[in-house]
PDB file of C-alpha atoms in Angstrom:
ATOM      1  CA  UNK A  14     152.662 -78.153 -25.294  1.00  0.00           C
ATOM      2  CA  UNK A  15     152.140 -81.230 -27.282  1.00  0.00           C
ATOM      3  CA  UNK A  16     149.727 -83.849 -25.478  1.00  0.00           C
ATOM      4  CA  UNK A  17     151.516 -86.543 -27.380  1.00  0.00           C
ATOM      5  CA  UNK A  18     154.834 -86.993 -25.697  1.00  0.00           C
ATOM      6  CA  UNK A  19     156.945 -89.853 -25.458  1.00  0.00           C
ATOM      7  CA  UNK A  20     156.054 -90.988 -22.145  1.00  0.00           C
ATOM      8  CA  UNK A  21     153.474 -92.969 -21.316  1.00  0.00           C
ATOM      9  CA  UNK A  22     151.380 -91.191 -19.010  1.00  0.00           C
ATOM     10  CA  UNK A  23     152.701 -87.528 -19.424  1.00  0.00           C
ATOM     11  CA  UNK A  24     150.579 -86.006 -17.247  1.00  0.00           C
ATOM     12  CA  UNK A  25     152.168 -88.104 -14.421  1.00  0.00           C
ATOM     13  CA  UNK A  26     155.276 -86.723 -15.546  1.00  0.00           C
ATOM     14  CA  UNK A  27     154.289 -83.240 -15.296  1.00  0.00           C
ATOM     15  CA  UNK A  28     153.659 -84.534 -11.105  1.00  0.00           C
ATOM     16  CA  UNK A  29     157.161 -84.857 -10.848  1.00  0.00           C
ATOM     17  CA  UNK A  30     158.179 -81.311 -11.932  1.00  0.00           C
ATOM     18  CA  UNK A  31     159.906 -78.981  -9.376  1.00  0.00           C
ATOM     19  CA  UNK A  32     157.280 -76.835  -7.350  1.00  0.00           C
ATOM     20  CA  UNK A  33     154.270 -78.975  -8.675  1.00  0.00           C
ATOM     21  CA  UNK A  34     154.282 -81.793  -5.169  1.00  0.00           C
ATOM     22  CA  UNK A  35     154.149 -78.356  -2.690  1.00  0.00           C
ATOM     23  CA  UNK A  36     151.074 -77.166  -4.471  1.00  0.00           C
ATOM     24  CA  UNK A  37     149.484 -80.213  -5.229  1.00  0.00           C
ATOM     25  CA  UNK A  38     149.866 -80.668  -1.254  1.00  0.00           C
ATOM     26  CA  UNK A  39     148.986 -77.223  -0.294  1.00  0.00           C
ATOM     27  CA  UNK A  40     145.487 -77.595  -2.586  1.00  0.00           C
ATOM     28  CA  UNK A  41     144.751 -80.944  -0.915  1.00  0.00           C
ATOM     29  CA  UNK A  42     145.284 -79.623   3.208  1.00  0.00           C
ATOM     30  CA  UNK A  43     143.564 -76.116   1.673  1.00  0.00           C
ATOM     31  CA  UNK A  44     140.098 -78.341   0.448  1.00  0.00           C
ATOM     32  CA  UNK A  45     140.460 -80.879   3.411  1.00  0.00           C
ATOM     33  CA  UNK A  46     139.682 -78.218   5.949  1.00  0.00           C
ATOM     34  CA  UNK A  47     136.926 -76.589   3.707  1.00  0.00           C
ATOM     35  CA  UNK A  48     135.015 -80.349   4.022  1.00  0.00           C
ATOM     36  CA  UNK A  49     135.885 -80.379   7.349  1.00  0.00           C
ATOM     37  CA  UNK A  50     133.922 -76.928   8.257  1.00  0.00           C
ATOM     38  CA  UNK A  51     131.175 -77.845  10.318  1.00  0.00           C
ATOM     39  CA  UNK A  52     128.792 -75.962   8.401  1.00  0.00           C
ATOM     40  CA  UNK A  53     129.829 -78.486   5.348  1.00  0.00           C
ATOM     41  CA  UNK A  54     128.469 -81.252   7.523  1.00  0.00           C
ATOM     42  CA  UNK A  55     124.587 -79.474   7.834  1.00  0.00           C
ATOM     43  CA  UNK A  56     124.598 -76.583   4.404  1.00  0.00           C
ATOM     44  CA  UNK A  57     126.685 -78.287   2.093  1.00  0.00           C
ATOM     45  CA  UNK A  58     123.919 -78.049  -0.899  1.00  0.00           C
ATOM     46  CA  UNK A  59     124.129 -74.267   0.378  1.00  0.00           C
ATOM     47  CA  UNK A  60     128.056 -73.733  -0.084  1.00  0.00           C
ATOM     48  CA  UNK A  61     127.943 -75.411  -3.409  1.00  0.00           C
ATOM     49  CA  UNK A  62     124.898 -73.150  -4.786  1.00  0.00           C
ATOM     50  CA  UNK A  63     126.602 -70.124  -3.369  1.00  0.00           C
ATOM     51  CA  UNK A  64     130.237 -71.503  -5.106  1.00  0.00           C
ATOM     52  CA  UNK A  65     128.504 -72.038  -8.355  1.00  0.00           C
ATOM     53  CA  UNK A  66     127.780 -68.221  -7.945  1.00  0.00           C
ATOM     54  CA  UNK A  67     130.658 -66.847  -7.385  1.00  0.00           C
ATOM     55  CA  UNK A  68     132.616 -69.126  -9.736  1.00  0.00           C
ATOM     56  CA  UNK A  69     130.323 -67.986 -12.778  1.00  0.00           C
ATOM     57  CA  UNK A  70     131.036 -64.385 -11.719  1.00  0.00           C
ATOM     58  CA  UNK A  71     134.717 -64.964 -11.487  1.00  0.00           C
ATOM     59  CA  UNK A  72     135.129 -66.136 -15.004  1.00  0.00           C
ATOM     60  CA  UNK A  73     133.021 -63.920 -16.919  1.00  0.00           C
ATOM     61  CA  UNK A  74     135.201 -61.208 -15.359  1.00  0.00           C
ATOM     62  CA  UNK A  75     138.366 -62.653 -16.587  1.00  0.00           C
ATOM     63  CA  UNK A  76     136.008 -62.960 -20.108  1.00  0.00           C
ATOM     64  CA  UNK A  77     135.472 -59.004 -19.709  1.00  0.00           C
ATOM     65  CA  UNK A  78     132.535 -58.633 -17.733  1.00  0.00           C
ATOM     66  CA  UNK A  79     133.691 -58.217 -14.220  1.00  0.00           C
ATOM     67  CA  UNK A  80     130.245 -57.379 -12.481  1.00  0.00           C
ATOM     68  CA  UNK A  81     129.381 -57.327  -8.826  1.00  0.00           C
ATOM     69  CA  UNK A  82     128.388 -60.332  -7.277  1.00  0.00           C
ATOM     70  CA  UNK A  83     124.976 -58.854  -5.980  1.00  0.00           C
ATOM     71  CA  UNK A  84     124.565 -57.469  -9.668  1.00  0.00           C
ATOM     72  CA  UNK A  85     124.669 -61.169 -10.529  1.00  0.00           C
ATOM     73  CA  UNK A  86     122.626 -62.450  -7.828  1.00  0.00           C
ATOM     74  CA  UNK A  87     119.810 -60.225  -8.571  1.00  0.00           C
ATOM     75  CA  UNK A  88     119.533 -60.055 -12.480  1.00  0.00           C
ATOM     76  CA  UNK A  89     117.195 -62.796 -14.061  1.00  0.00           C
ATOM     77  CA  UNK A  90     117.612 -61.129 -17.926  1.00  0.00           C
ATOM     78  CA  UNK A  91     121.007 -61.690 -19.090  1.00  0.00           C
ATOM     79  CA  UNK A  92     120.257 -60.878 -22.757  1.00  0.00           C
ATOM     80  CA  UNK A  93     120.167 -57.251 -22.861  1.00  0.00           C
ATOM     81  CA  UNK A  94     123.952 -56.263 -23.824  1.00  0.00           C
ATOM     82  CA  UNK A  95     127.392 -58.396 -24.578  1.00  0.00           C
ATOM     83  CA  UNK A  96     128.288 -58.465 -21.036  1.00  0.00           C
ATOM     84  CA  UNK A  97     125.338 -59.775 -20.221  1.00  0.00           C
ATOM     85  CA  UNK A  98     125.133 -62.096 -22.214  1.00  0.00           C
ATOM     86  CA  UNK A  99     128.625 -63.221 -20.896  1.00  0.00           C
ATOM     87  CA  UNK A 100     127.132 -63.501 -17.356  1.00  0.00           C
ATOM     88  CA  UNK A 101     124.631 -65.618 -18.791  1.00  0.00           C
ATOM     89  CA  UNK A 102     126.769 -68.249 -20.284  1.00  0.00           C
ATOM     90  CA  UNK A 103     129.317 -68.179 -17.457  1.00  0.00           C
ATOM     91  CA  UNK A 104     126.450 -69.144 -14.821  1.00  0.00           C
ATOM     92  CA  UNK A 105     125.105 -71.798 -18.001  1.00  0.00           C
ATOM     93  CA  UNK A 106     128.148 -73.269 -17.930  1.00  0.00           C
ATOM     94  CA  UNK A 107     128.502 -74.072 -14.241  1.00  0.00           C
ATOM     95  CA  UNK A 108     125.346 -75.252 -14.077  1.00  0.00           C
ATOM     96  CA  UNK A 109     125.698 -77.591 -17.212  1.00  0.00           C
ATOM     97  CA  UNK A 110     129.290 -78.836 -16.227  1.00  0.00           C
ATOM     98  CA  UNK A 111     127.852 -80.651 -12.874  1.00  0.00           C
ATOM     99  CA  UNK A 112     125.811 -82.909 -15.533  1.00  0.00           C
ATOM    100  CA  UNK A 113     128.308 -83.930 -17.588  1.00  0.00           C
ATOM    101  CA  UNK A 114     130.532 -85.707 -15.382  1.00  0.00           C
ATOM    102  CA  UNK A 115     129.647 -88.943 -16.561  1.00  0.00           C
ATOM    103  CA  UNK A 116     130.546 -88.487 -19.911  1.00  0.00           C
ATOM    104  CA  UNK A 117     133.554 -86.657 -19.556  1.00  0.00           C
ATOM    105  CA  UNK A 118     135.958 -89.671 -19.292  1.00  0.00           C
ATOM    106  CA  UNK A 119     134.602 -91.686 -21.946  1.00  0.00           C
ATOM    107  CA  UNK A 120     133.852 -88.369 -24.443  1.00  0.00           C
ATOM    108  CA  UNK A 121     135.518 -85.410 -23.393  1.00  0.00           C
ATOM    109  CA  UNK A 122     135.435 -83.971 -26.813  1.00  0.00           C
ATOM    110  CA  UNK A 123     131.675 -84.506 -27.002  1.00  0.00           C
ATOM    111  CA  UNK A 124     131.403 -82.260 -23.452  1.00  0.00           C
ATOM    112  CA  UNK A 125     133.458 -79.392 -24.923  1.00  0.00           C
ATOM    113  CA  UNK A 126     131.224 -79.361 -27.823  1.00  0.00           C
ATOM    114  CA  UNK A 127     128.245 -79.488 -25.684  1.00  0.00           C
ATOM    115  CA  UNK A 128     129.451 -76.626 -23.453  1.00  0.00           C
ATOM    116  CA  UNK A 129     130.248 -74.365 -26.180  1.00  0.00           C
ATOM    117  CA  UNK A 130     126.613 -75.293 -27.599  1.00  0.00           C
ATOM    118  CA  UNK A 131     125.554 -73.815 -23.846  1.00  0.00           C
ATOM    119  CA  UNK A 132     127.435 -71.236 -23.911  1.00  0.00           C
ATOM    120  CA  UNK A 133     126.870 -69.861 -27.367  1.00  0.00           C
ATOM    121  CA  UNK A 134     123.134 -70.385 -26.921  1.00  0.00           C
ATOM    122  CA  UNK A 135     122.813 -70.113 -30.530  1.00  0.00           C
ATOM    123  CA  UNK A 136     121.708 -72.275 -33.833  1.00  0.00           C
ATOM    124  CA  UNK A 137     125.253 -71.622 -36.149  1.00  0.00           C
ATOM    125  CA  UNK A 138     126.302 -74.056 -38.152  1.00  0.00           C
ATOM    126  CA  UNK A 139     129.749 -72.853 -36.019  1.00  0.00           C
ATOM    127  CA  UNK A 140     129.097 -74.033 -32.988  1.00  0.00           C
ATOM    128  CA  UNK A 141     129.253 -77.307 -30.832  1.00  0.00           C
ATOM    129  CA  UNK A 142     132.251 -78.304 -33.076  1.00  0.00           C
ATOM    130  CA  UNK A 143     135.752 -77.047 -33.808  1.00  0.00           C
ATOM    131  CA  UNK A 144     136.701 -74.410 -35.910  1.00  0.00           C
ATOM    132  CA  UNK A 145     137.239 -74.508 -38.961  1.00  0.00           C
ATOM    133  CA  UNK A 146     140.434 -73.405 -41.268  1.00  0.00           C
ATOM    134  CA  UNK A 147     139.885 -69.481 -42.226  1.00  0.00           C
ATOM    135  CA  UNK A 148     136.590 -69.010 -39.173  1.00  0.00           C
ATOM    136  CA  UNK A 149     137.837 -66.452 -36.915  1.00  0.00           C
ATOM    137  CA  UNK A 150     137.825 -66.538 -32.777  1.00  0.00           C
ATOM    138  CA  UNK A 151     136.186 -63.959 -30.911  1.00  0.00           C
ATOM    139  CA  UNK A 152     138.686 -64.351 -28.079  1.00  0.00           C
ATOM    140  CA  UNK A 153     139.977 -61.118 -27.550  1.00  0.00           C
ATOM    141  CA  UNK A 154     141.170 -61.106 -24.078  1.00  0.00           C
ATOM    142  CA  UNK A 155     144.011 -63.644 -25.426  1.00  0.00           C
ATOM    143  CA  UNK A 156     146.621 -62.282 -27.654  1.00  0.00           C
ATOM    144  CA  UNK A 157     148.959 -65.806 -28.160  1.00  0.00           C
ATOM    145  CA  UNK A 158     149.444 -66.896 -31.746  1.00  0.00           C
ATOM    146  CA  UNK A 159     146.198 -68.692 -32.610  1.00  0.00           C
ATOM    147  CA  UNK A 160     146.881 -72.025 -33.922  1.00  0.00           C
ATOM    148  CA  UNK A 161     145.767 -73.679 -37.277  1.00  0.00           C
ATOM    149  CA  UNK A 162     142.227 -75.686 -37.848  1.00  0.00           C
ATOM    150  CA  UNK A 163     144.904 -79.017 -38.384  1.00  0.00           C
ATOM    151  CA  UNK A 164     147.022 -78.597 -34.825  1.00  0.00           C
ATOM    152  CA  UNK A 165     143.722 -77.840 -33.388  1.00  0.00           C
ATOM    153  CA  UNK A 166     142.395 -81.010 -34.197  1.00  0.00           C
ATOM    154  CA  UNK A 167     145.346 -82.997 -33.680  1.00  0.00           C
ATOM    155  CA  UNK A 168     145.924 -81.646 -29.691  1.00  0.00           C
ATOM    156  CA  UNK A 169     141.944 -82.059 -29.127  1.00  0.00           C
ATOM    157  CA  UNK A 170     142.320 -85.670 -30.043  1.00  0.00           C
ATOM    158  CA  UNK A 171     145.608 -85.637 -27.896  1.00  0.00           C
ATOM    159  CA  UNK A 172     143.721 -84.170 -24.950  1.00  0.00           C
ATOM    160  CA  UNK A 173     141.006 -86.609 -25.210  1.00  0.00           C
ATOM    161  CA  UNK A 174     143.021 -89.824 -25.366  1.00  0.00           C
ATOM    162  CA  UNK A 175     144.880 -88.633 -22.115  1.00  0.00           C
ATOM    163  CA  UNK A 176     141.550 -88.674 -20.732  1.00  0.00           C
ATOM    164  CA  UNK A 177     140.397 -91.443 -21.958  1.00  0.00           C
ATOM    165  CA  UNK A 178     143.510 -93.745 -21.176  1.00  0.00           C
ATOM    166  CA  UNK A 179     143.465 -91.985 -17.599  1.00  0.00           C
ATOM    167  CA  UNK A 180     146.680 -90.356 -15.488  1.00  0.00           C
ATOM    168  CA  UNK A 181     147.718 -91.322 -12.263  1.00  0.00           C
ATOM    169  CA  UNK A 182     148.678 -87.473 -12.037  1.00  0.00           C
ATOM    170  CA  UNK A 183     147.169 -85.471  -9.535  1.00  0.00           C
ATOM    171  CA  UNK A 184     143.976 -83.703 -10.206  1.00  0.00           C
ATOM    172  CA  UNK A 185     145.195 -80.322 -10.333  1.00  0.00           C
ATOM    173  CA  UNK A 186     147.879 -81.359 -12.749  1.00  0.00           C
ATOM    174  CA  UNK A 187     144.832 -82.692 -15.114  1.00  0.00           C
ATOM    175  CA  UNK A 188     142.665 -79.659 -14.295  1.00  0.00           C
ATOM    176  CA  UNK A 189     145.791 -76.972 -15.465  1.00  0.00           C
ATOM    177  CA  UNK A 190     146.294 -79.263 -18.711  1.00  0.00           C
ATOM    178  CA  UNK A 191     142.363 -79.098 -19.386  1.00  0.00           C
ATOM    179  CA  UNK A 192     142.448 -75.783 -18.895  1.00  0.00           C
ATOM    180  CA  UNK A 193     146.159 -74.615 -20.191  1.00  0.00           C
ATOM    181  CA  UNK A 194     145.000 -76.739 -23.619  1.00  0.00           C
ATOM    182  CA  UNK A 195     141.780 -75.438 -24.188  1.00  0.00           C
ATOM    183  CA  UNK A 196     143.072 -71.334 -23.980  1.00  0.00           C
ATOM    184  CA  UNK A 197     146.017 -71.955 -25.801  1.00  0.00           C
ATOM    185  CA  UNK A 198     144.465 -73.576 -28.886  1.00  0.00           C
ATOM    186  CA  UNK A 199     141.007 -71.737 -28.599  1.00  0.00           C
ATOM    187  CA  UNK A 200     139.217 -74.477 -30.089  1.00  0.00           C
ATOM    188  CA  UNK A 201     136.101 -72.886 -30.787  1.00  0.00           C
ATOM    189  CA  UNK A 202     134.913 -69.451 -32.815  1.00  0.00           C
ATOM    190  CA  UNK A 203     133.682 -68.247 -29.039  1.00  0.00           C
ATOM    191  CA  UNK A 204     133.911 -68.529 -25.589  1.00  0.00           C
ATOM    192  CA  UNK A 205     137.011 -70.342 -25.250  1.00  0.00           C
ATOM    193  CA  UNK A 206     137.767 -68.902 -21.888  1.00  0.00           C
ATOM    194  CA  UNK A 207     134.665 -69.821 -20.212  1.00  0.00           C
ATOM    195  CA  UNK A 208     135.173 -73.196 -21.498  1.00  0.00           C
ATOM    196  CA  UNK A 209     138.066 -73.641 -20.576  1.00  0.00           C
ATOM    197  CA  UNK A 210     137.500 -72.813 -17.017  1.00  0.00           C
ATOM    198  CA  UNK A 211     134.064 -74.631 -16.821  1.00  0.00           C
ATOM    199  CA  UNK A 212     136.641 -77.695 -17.872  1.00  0.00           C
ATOM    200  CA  UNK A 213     139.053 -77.067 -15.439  1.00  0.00           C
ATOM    201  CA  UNK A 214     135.988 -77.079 -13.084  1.00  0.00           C
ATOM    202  CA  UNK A 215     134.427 -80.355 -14.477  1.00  0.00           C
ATOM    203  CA  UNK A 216     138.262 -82.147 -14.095  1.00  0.00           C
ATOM    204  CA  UNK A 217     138.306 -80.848 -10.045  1.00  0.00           C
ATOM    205  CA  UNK A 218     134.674 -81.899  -9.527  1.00  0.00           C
ATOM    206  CA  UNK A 219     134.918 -85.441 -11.551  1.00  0.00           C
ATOM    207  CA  UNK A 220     138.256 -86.371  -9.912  1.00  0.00           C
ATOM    208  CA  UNK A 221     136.863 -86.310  -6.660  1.00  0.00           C
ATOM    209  CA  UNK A 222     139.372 -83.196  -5.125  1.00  0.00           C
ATOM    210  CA  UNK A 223     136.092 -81.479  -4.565  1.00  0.00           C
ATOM    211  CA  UNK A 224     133.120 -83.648  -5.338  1.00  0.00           C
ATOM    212  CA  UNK A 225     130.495 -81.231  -4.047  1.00  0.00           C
ATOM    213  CA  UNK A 226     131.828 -78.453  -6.180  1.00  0.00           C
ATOM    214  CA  UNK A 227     132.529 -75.935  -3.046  1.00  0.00           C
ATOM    215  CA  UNK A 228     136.249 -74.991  -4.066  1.00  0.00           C
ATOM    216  CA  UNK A 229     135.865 -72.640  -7.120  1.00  0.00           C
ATOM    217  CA  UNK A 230     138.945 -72.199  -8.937  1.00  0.00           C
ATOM    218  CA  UNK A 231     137.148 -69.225 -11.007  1.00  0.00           C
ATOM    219  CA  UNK A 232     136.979 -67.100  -8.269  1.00  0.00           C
ATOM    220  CA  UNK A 233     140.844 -67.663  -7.347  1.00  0.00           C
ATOM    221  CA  UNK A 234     141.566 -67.031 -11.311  1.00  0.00           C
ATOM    222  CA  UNK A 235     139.330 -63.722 -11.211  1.00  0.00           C
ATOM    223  CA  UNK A 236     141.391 -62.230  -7.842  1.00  0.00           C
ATOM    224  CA  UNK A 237     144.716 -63.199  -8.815  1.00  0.00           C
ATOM    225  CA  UNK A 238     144.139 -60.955 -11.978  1.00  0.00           C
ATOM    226  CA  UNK A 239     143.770 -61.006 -15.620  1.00  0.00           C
ATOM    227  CA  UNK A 240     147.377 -60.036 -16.098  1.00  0.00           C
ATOM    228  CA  UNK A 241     148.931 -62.537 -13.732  1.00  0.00           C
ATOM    229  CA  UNK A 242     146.901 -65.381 -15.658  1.00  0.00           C
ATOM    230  CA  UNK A 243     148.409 -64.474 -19.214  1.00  0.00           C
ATOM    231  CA  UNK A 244     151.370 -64.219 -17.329  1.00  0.00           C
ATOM    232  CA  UNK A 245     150.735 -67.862 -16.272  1.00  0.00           C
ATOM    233  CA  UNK A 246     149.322 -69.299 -19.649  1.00  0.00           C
ATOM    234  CA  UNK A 247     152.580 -67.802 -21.732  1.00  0.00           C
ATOM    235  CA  UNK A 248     154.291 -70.544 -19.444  1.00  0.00           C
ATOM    236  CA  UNK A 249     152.164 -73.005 -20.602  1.00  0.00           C
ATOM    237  CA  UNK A 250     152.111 -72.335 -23.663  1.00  0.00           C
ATOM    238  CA  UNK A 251     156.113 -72.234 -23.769  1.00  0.00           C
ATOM    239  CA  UNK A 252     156.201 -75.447 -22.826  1.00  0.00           C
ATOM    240  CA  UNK A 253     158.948 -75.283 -20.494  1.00  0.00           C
ATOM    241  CA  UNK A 254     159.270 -77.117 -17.590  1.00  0.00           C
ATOM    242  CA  UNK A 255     159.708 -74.140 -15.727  1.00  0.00           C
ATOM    243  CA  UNK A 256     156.379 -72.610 -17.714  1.00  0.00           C
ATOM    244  CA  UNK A 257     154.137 -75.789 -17.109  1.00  0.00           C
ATOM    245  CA  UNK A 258     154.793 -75.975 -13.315  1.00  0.00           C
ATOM    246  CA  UNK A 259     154.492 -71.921 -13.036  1.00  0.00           C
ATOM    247  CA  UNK A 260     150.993 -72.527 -14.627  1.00  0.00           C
ATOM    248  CA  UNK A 261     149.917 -75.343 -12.296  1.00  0.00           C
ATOM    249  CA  UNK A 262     151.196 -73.395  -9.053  1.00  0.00           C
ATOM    250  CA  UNK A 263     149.010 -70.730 -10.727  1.00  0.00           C
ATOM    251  CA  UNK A 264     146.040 -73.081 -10.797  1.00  0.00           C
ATOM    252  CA  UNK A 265     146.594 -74.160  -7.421  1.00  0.00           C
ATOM    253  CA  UNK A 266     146.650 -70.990  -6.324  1.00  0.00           C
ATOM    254  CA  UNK A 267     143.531 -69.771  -7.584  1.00  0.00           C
ATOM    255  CA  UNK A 268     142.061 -73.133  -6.055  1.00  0.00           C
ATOM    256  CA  UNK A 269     142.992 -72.045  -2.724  1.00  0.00           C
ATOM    257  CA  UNK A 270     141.461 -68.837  -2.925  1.00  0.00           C
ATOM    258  CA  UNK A 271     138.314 -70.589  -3.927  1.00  0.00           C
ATOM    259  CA  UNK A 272     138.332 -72.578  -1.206  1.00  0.00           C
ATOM    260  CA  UNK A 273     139.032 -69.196   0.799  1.00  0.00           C
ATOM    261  CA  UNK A 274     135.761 -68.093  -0.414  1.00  0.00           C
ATOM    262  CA  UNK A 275     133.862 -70.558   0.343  1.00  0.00           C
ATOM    263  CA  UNK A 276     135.024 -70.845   3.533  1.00  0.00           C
ATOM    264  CA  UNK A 277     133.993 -67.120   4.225  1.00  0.00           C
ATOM    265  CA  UNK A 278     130.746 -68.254   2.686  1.00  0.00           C
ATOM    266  CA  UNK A 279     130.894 -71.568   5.514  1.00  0.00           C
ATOM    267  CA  UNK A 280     131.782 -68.732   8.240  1.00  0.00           C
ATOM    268  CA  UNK A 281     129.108 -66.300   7.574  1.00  0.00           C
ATOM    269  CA  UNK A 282     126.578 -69.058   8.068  1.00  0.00           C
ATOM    270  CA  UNK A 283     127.565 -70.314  10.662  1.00  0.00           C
ATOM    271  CA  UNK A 284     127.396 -66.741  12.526  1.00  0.00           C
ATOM    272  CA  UNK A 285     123.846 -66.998  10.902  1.00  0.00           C
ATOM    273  CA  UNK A 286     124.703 -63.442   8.373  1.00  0.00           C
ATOM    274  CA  UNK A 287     123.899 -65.193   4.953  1.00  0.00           C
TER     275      UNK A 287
END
């Protein structure tokens, strides 16, 4: 998809597609009754730690290393082998994207940088920027046509003016853009996915859908499946109207099952079992 279209605010316009009111409605009622658990009202700081949790999990599983959540919850050295180190920058991530918020609408493409810094948790010349023409992406999991250095560029500075110049679209509309975007151009030599999703995240959290960062869309992404997400992101990528509203009903979806989880988590308190 090319963030430059004719209209003027073409994220509003991808509102208006078929399908895309129903689950932009169904994600709103799904997170209203999350916020209105009574357990939100007293362990709120509680949900969100435990969504931040589960949320890192989910997405380093659809980045190949689909551990248990206990196995996550209990490991403090996340260095030892390549899933590991996965798990690590997943659960960075999360924990980076809550302090970025700020930024994000007047620098987006200063935040991706600085979450691929995070993630990467290494000194290369290579990362914290985009890639280069001829540096190759470690992005295995995704098997689209890679895109050039040039279009790169070009969509990232698309991307970030949308931001910039704000949307009156929805924010799950925003969120699947973010996060359509950032997979389909792979932006950086490495962990694109988890990027992309800590993105996605940041747009939900930022926009005010779910300030306290209790609905994680990760998890929703991780239990729908790896295959029915590719399925998803060829849509986006095909640019279709039919693709791009598939992708956000995909999104949505995988927001509701977050906010499934954490209501499970709100439930289990409540009956005093975590």
């Amino acid at each position: 998809m090319s963030m430059t279209g004719a209209t003027a605010d073409p994220l509003a316009a991808l509102g208006a597609l078929p399908g895309v009111a129903e689950s932009v409605e169904s994600v709103r009622k799904a997170v209203d009754r999350v916020y209105g658990h009574r357990v939100m009202r007293r362990r709120s700081n509680a949900i969100t730690s435990e969504a931040a949790l589960r949320g890192s999990r989910g997405s380093a599983a659809l980045s190949g290393a689909d551990w248990a959540l206990e196995e996550v919850r209990r490991r403090t050295d996340f260095s030892a082998d390549a899933e590991a180190r996965v798990v690590g920058a997943a659960l960075r991530l999360t924990a980076e994207a809550g302090q970025l918020l700020s930024v994000w609408r007047q620098s987006p493409l200063r935040v991706l940088a600085r979450l691929h810094l995070v993630a990467a948790a290494s000194g290369g010349d290579e990362v914290g920027r985009p890639r280069q023409a001829g540096e190759p992406v470690g992005e295995p999991l995704v098997e689209l046509p890679l895109p050039d250095a040039a279009e790169v560029s070009g969509r990232l500075e698309g991307l970030a003016d949308l931001i910039i110049a704000g949307s009156s679209a929805p924010a799950l509309v925003t969120a699947a853009v973010v996060h359509g975007e950032l997979l389909a151009l792979r932006p950086f030599v490495s962990h694109n996915g988890l990027v992309a999703r800590a993105a996605e995240r940041l747009v939900l959290i930022g926009s005010g859908l779910d300030p306290k960062a209790v609905c994680p869309a990760e998890v929703g992404h991780a239990e729908l499946g790896r295959a029915s997400y590719l399925a998803a992101l060829d849509g986006y990528v095909s640019g279709t109207p039919e693709g791009m509203a598939a992708w956000i009903a995909h999104c949505g979806r995988a927001v509701e099952l977050g906010v499934r989880e954490s209501t499970a988590v709100c439930e289990a308190l409540q009956r005093g079992a975590a």
